[in-house]
Structure formats: structure tokens, C-alpha cells
Amino acid sequence: MNLSSLAFNNYSFSYERSLTRKMTLVAGYSFIPKSIVSSIPLVEKGLDQSAEDEDDLIEQLQNSTIANKAYTGELRFYSGKKPGARGLYLALYGRYMNLDATYSHEYETDSRTYEIPIDGKITGLGGGLMVGAQWLIAKRITFDWYIMGGHLGKMKLDLDGKSDLSTMTPAERKELEEEIESVNDDLPWNPKVDATVTSNGVNVKGNAPFAGIRGLGFSFGIAF
């Protein structure tokens, strides 16, 4: 179990099996149960130290939720003379993630402010490398240190915001679409985001490359 991920309310488990003398296969599963973003331990600590003029951000996080599932498969290549899963290792891994989020988006026009509840899903698939080290610290207890690694991949985005926008003019709907799609120019790596605004709400679909960091964590395990 990865203990360091608990700071993000993320529960992570893995199973490792030897394939050869110094090569293993690891299957991992992690999840964040549906949580209010402001209640996640690391976020909560950051909010406690935030300035008073960030009340709007705090309110947004208090009204937003997140849930996530991730599946990881990796091959580990261990160094050292001792047999088995111990010592410094290089991991080649792939990961699939599925994230659900909700939040409320406020859009202001000349005549009124619209509150649009957003329900979104992001899925992503990526792969990368990580360096780590594992030791047997007791007869059947292992300590696994994820030193540093990273991955690249591609993600898909699907956001749906059902709201009564019938009083919004065609020009205002077009302006909202352009505001959402401006991320195509603002973000690196050329994301492709398309927004559609109708009298019934907002729909956003897109895909983009992404990069992630994996490391600076540790876990304890049971050897058998």
C-alpha cells in the first residue's frame, strides 16, 4: 500500500510477482473516492494557509467534487547480486486513468449571471519510466521507495453542463464557446477542445497530450 498518496485521499495498492531472477511484473490499482475537493488533506492544508482574498477560490473548491480510478502495469528490472525484488530498480510502466469531476461555472453577461453545473469525465492512457528502490526491512515486510519518474500520454475530455440558457442571446452563446475554446491557444502541446452552447446548456469535448510525474513516494508491503 502506498502511504504517501493518502495525502491526496488516494488509496493505492499493488501486487508484485517475479518473472525471472531480477525482473518482476507489478499490477497496481488506485482510487480516490468521490470527495469534496476542499476536504482532500493536502488541499485542506493549503487552504488553511491561503490569504483571505482567495475566498472565491475556497468557495469553488468547497462546491467541487472529484473521483478517480487508475490501473497501472509495470515491468521492473532490479540491480544487485541478491536474487528477488530488492535493490535499485528501473520500472517501465503504463497507466490508464478515469476521473470524474463536478463543479459550478459562473458566466456573466451584460444582463445577468448564469450558473452552469458541470459534470465532467476525463480518461487518459500513458506510459513512462521510473527509478526506485526496494528493501526487505523485516522477515516479511518490504519498503518500496519511488524515487522519481515520469510519463507521457493522451487524454480525452467530456464535460456536460445542463442549464437553462434560453435567455442567452446567440452572440453571448458564441462568446461563451470562444471563451472555452481559448484553451487551445493558451495551453501547450496543441490541445483540441470543441465547445457547443445551446439553450439547454454546454457540452465540451476534446483531447490533449499530457505529462505526469511519478515518484517522491513510498509504500510498505508483505512478502510471501
mmCIF file with all atom_site columns, N, CA and C in Angstrom, residues 152-191:
data_model
loop_
_atom_site.group_PDB
_atom_site.id
_atom_site.type_symbol
_atom_site.label_atom_id
_atom_site.label_alt_id
_atom_site.label_comp_id
_atom_site.label_asym_id
_atom_site.label_entity_id
_atom_site.label_seq_id
_atom_site.pdbx_PDB_ins_code
_atom_site.Cartn_x
_atom_site.Cartn_y
_atom_site.Cartn_z
_atom_site.occupancy
_atom_site.B_iso_or_equiv
_atom_site.pdbx_formal_charge
_atom_site.auth_seq_id
_atom_site.auth_comp_id
_atom_site.auth_asym_id
_atom_site.auth_atom_id
_atom_site.pdbx_PDB_model_num
ATOM 1   N N  . LEU A 1 152 ? 4.257   10.154 -20.336 1.00 0.00 ? 152 LEU A N  1
ATOM 2   C CA . LEU A 1 152 ? 3.556   10.935 -21.347 1.00 0.00 ? 152 LEU A CA 1
ATOM 3   C C  . LEU A 1 152 ? 2.354   10.135 -21.817 1.00 0.00 ? 152 LEU A C  1
ATOM 4   N N  . GLY A 1 153 ? 1.323   10.834 -22.253 1.00 0.00 ? 153 GLY A N  1
ATOM 5   C CA . GLY A 1 153 ? 0.140   10.121 -22.723 1.00 0.00 ? 153 GLY A CA 1
ATOM 6   C C  . GLY A 1 153 ? -0.834  11.047 -23.409 1.00 0.00 ? 153 GLY A C  1
ATOM 7   N N  . LYS A 1 154 ? -2.031  10.541 -23.613 1.00 0.00 ? 154 LYS A N  1
ATOM 8   C CA . LYS A 1 154 ? -3.092  11.309 -24.256 1.00 0.00 ? 154 LYS A CA 1
ATOM 9   C C  . LYS A 1 154 ? -4.369  11.139 -23.452 1.00 0.00 ? 154 LYS A C  1
ATOM 10  N N  . MET A 1 155 ? -5.110  12.229 -23.293 1.00 0.00 ? 155 MET A N  1
ATOM 11  C CA . MET A 1 155 ? -6.352  12.164 -22.529 1.00 0.00 ? 155 MET A CA 1
ATOM 12  C C  . MET A 1 155 ? -7.519  12.687 -23.354 1.00 0.00 ? 155 MET A C  1
ATOM 13  N N  . LYS A 1 156 ? -8.716  12.199 -22.997 1.00 0.00 ? 156 LYS A N  1
ATOM 14  C CA . LYS A 1 156 ? -9.956  12.643 -23.621 1.00 0.00 ? 156 LYS A CA 1
ATOM 15  C C  . LYS A 1 156 ? -10.817 13.325 -22.574 1.00 0.00 ? 156 LYS A C  1
ATOM 16  N N  . LEU A 1 157 ? -11.512 14.367 -23.014 1.00 0.00 ? 157 LEU A N  1
ATOM 17  C CA . LEU A 1 157 ? -12.309 15.195 -22.125 1.00 0.00 ? 157 LEU A CA 1
ATOM 18  C C  . LEU A 1 157 ? -13.751 15.230 -22.601 1.00 0.00 ? 157 LEU A C  1
ATOM 19  N N  . ASP A 1 158 ? -14.693 15.063 -21.680 1.00 0.00 ? 158 ASP A N  1
ATOM 20  C CA . ASP A 1 158 ? -16.119 15.156 -21.998 1.00 0.00 ? 158 ASP A CA 1
ATOM 21  C C  . ASP A 1 158 ? -16.828 15.832 -20.823 1.00 0.00 ? 158 ASP A C  1
ATOM 22  N N  . LEU A 1 159 ? -17.227 17.087 -21.017 1.00 0.00 ? 159 LEU A N  1
ATOM 23  C CA . LEU A 1 159 ? -17.898 17.864 -19.976 1.00 0.00 ? 159 LEU A CA 1
ATOM 24  C C  . LEU A 1 159 ? -19.313 18.191 -20.419 1.00 0.00 ? 159 LEU A C  1
ATOM 25  N N  . ASP A 1 160 ? -20.256 18.068 -19.511 1.00 0.00 ? 160 ASP A N  1
ATOM 26  C CA . ASP A 1 160 ? -21.652 18.351 -19.823 1.00 0.00 ? 160 ASP A CA 1
ATOM 27  C C  . ASP A 1 160 ? -22.227 19.256 -18.741 1.00 0.00 ? 160 ASP A C  1
ATOM 28  N N  . GLY A 1 161 ? -22.762 20.385 -19.151 1.00 0.00 ? 161 GLY A N  1
ATOM 29  C CA . GLY A 1 161 ? -23.363 21.321 -18.203 1.00 0.00 ? 161 GLY A CA 1
ATOM 30  C C  . GLY A 1 161 ? -24.792 21.631 -18.589 1.00 0.00 ? 161 GLY A C  1
ATOM 31  N N  . LYS A 1 162 ? -25.729 20.956 -17.968 1.00 0.00 ? 162 LYS A N  1
ATOM 32  C CA . LYS A 1 162 ? -27.148 21.158 -18.280 1.00 0.00 ? 162 LYS A CA 1
ATOM 33  C C  . LYS A 1 162 ? -27.673 22.350 -17.487 1.00 0.00 ? 162 LYS A C  1
ATOM 34  N N  . SER A 1 163 ? -28.167 23.351 -18.222 1.00 0.00 ? 163 SER A N  1
ATOM 35  C CA . SER A 1 163 ? -28.674 24.562 -17.584 1.00 0.00 ? 163 SER A CA 1
ATOM 36  C C  . SER A 1 163 ? -29.593 25.290 -18.557 1.00 0.00 ? 163 SER A C  1
ATOM 37  N N  . ASP A 1 164 ? -30.522 26.044 -18.032 1.00 0.00 ? 164 ASP A N  1
ATOM 38  C CA . ASP A 1 164 ? -31.436 26.817 -18.871 1.00 0.00 ? 164 ASP A CA 1
ATOM 39  C C  . ASP A 1 164 ? -30.730 28.083 -19.351 1.00 0.00 ? 164 ASP A C  1
ATOM 40  N N  . LEU A 1 165 ? -30.310 28.062 -20.611 1.00 0.00 ? 165 LEU A N  1
ATOM 41  C CA . LEU A 1 165 ? -29.629 29.210 -21.212 1.00 0.00 ? 165 LEU A CA 1
ATOM 42  C C  . LEU A 1 165 ? -30.497 29.846 -22.290 1.00 0.00 ? 165 LEU A C  1
ATOM 43  N N  . SER A 1 166 ? -31.808 29.649 -22.193 1.00 0.00 ? 166 SER A N  1
ATOM 44  C CA . SER A 1 166 ? -32.719 30.129 -23.239 1.00 0.00 ? 166 SER A CA 1
ATOM 45  C C  . SER A 1 166 ? -32.743 31.650 -23.334 1.00 0.00 ? 166 SER A C  1
ATOM 46  N N  . THR A 1 167 ? -32.391 32.341 -22.244 1.00 0.00 ? 167 THR A N  1
ATOM 47  C CA . THR A 1 167 ? -32.372 33.805 -22.284 1.00 0.00 ? 167 THR A CA 1
ATOM 48  C C  . THR A 1 167 ? -31.047 34.358 -22.802 1.00 0.00 ? 167 THR A C  1
ATOM 49  N N  . MET A 1 168 ? -30.105 33.486 -23.068 1.00 0.00 ? 168 MET A N  1
ATOM 50  C CA . MET A 1 168 ? -28.804 33.917 -23.585 1.00 0.00 ? 168 MET A CA 1
ATOM 51  C C  . MET A 1 168 ? -28.917 34.163 -25.088 1.00 0.00 ? 168 MET A C  1
ATOM 52  N N  . THR A 1 169 ? -28.424 35.289 -25.548 1.00 0.00 ? 169 THR A N  1
ATOM 53  C CA . THR A 1 169 ? -28.512 35.619 -26.969 1.00 0.00 ? 169 THR A CA 1
ATOM 54  C C  . THR A 1 169 ? -27.530 34.768 -27.775 1.00 0.00 ? 169 THR A C  1
ATOM 55  N N  . PRO A 1 170 ? -27.771 34.617 -29.094 1.00 0.00 ? 170 PRO A N  1
ATOM 56  C CA . PRO A 1 170 ? -26.825 33.866 -29.932 1.00 0.00 ? 170 PRO A CA 1
ATOM 57  C C  . PRO A 1 170 ? -25.402 34.413 -29.838 1.00 0.00 ? 170 PRO A C  1
ATOM 58  N N  . ALA A 1 171 ? -25.266 35.725 -29.748 1.00 0.00 ? 171 ALA A N  1
ATOM 59  C CA . ALA A 1 171 ? -23.928 36.319 -29.652 1.00 0.00 ? 171 ALA A CA 1
ATOM 60  C C  . ALA A 1 171 ? -23.257 35.940 -28.335 1.00 0.00 ? 171 ALA A C  1
ATOM 61  N N  . GLU A 1 172 ? -24.035 35.903 -27.255 1.00 0.00 ? 172 GLU A N  1
ATOM 62  C CA . GLU A 1 172 ? -23.481 35.529 -25.951 1.00 0.00 ? 172 GLU A CA 1
ATOM 63  C C  . GLU A 1 172 ? -23.088 34.056 -25.923 1.00 0.00 ? 172 GLU A C  1
ATOM 64  N N  . ARG A 1 173 ? -23.879 33.206 -26.576 1.00 0.00 ? 173 ARG A N  1
ATOM 65  C CA . ARG A 1 173 ? -23.528 31.779 -26.653 1.00 0.00 ? 173 ARG A CA 1
ATOM 66  C C  . ARG A 1 173 ? -22.232 31.596 -27.436 1.00 0.00 ? 173 ARG A C  1
ATOM 67  N N  . LYS A 1 174 ? -22.114 32.346 -28.530 1.00 0.00 ? 174 LYS A N  1
ATOM 68  C CA . LYS A 1 174 ? -20.895 32.260 -29.337 1.00 0.00 ? 174 LYS A CA 1
ATOM 69  C C  . LYS A 1 174 ? -19.686 32.728 -28.530 1.00 0.00 ? 174 LYS A C  1
ATOM 70  N N  . GLU A 1 175 ? -19.882 33.777 -27.757 1.00 0.00 ? 175 GLU A N  1
ATOM 71  C CA . GLU A 1 175 ? -18.785 34.301 -26.936 1.00 0.00 ? 175 GLU A CA 1
ATOM 72  C C  . GLU A 1 175 ? -18.361 33.285 -25.878 1.00 0.00 ? 175 GLU A C  1
ATOM 73  N N  . LEU A 1 176 ? -19.327 32.569 -25.285 1.00 0.00 ? 176 LEU A N  1
ATOM 74  C CA . LEU A 1 176 ? -19.000 31.542 -24.295 1.00 0.00 ? 176 LEU A CA 1
ATOM 75  C C  . LEU A 1 176 ? -18.235 30.390 -24.942 1.00 0.00 ? 176 LEU A C  1
ATOM 76  N N  . GLU A 1 177 ? -18.666 29.982 -26.145 1.00 0.00 ? 177 GLU A N  1
ATOM 77  C CA . GLU A 1 177 ? -17.942 28.926 -26.866 1.00 0.00 ? 177 GLU A CA 1
ATOM 78  C C  . GLU A 1 177 ? -16.494 29.335 -27.108 1.00 0.00 ? 177 GLU A C  1
ATOM 79  N N  . GLU A 1 178 ? -16.290 30.573 -27.549 1.00 0.00 ? 178 GLU A N  1
ATOM 80  C CA . GLU A 1 178 ? -14.938 31.051 -27.843 1.00 0.00 ? 178 GLU A CA 1
ATOM 81  C C  . GLU A 1 178 ? -14.097 31.145 -26.574 1.00 0.00 ? 178 GLU A C  1
ATOM 82  N N  . GLU A 1 179 ? -14.737 31.509 -25.460 1.00 0.00 ? 179 GLU A N  1
ATOM 83  C CA . GLU A 1 179 ? -14.004 31.589 -24.190 1.00 0.00 ? 179 GLU A CA 1
ATOM 84  C C  . GLU A 1 179 ? -13.497 30.214 -23.775 1.00 0.00 ? 179 GLU A C  1
ATOM 85  N N  . ILE A 1 180 ? -14.340 29.193 -23.923 1.00 0.00 ? 180 ILE A N  1
ATOM 86  C CA . ILE A 1 180 ? -13.933 27.831 -23.561 1.00 0.00 ? 180 ILE A CA 1
ATOM 87  C C  . ILE A 1 180 ? -12.841 27.331 -24.491 1.00 0.00 ? 180 ILE A C  1
ATOM 88  N N  . GLU A 1 181 ? -13.015 27.570 -25.792 1.00 0.00 ? 181 GLU A N  1
ATOM 89  C CA . GLU A 1 181 ? -12.060 27.064 -26.782 1.00 0.00 ? 181 GLU A CA 1
ATOM 90  C C  . GLU A 1 181 ? -10.750 27.839 -26.787 1.00 0.00 ? 181 GLU A C  1
ATOM 91  N N  . SER A 1 182 ? -10.675 28.931 -26.027 1.00 0.00 ? 182 SER A N  1
ATOM 92  C CA . SER A 1 182 ? -9.427  29.698 -25.962 1.00 0.00 ? 182 SER A CA 1
ATOM 93  C C  . SER A 1 182 ? -8.295  28.891 -25.331 1.00 0.00 ? 182 SER A C  1
ATOM 94  N N  . VAL A 1 183 ? -8.649  27.795 -24.618 1.00 0.00 ? 183 VAL A N  1
ATOM 95  C CA . VAL A 1 183 ? -7.594  26.950 -24.038 1.00 0.00 ? 183 VAL A CA 1
ATOM 96  C C  . VAL A 1 183 ? -6.731  26.327 -25.128 1.00 0.00 ? 183 VAL A C  1
ATOM 97  N N  . ASN A 1 184 ? -7.272  26.213 -26.348 1.00 0.00 ? 184 ASN A N  1
ATOM 98  C CA . ASN A 1 184 ? -6.483  25.665 -27.452 1.00 0.00 ? 184 ASN A CA 1
ATOM 99  C C  . ASN A 1 184 ? -5.260  26.523 -27.747 1.00 0.00 ? 184 ASN A C  1
ATOM 100 N N  . ASP A 1 185 ? -5.369  27.821 -27.483 1.00 0.00 ? 185 ASP A N  1
ATOM 101 C CA . ASP A 1 185 ? -4.244  28.735 -27.707 1.00 0.00 ? 185 ASP A CA 1
ATOM 102 C C  . ASP A 1 185 ? -3.443  28.980 -26.435 1.00 0.00 ? 185 ASP A C  1
ATOM 103 N N  . ASP A 1 186 ? -4.101  28.856 -25.287 1.00 0.00 ? 186 ASP A N  1
ATOM 104 C CA . ASP A 1 186 ? -3.434  29.190 -24.023 1.00 0.00 ? 186 ASP A CA 1
ATOM 105 C C  . ASP A 1 186 ? -2.570  28.058 -23.481 1.00 0.00 ? 186 ASP A C  1
ATOM 106 N N  . LEU A 1 187 ? -2.951  26.808 -23.754 1.00 0.00 ? 187 LEU A N  1
ATOM 107 C CA . LEU A 1 187 ? -2.234  25.665 -23.194 1.00 0.00 ? 187 LEU A CA 1
ATOM 108 C C  . LEU A 1 187 ? -1.205  25.127 -24.178 1.00 0.00 ? 187 LEU A C  1
ATOM 109 N N  . PRO A 1 188 ? -0.109  24.531 -23.679 1.00 0.00 ? 188 PRO A N  1
ATOM 110 C CA . PRO A 1 188 ? 0.909   23.971 -24.573 1.00 0.00 ? 188 PRO A CA 1
ATOM 111 C C  . PRO A 1 188 ? 0.456   22.665 -25.207 1.00 0.00 ? 188 PRO A C  1
ATOM 112 N N  . TRP A 1 189 ? 1.197   22.195 -26.187 1.00 0.00 ? 189 TRP A N  1
ATOM 113 C CA . TRP A 1 189 ? 1.038   20.884 -26.809 1.00 0.00 ? 189 TRP A CA 1
ATOM 114 C C  . TRP A 1 189 ? -0.228  20.761 -27.655 1.00 0.00 ? 189 TRP A C  1
ATOM 115 N N  . ASN A 1 190 ? -0.786  21.896 -28.080 1.00 0.00 ? 190 ASN A N  1
ATOM 116 C CA . ASN A 1 190 ? -1.882  21.904 -29.053 1.00 0.00 ? 190 ASN A CA 1
ATOM 117 C C  . ASN A 1 190 ? -3.070  21.021 -28.681 1.00 0.00 ? 190 ASN A C  1
ATOM 118 N N  . PRO A 1 191 ? -3.760  21.312 -27.582 1.00 0.00 ? 191 PRO A N  1
ATOM 119 C CA . PRO A 1 191 ? -4.984  20.560 -27.280 1.00 0.00 ? 191 PRO A CA 1
ATOM 120 C C  . PRO A 1 191 ? -6.068  20.881 -28.302 1.00 0.00 ? 191 PRO A C  1
#
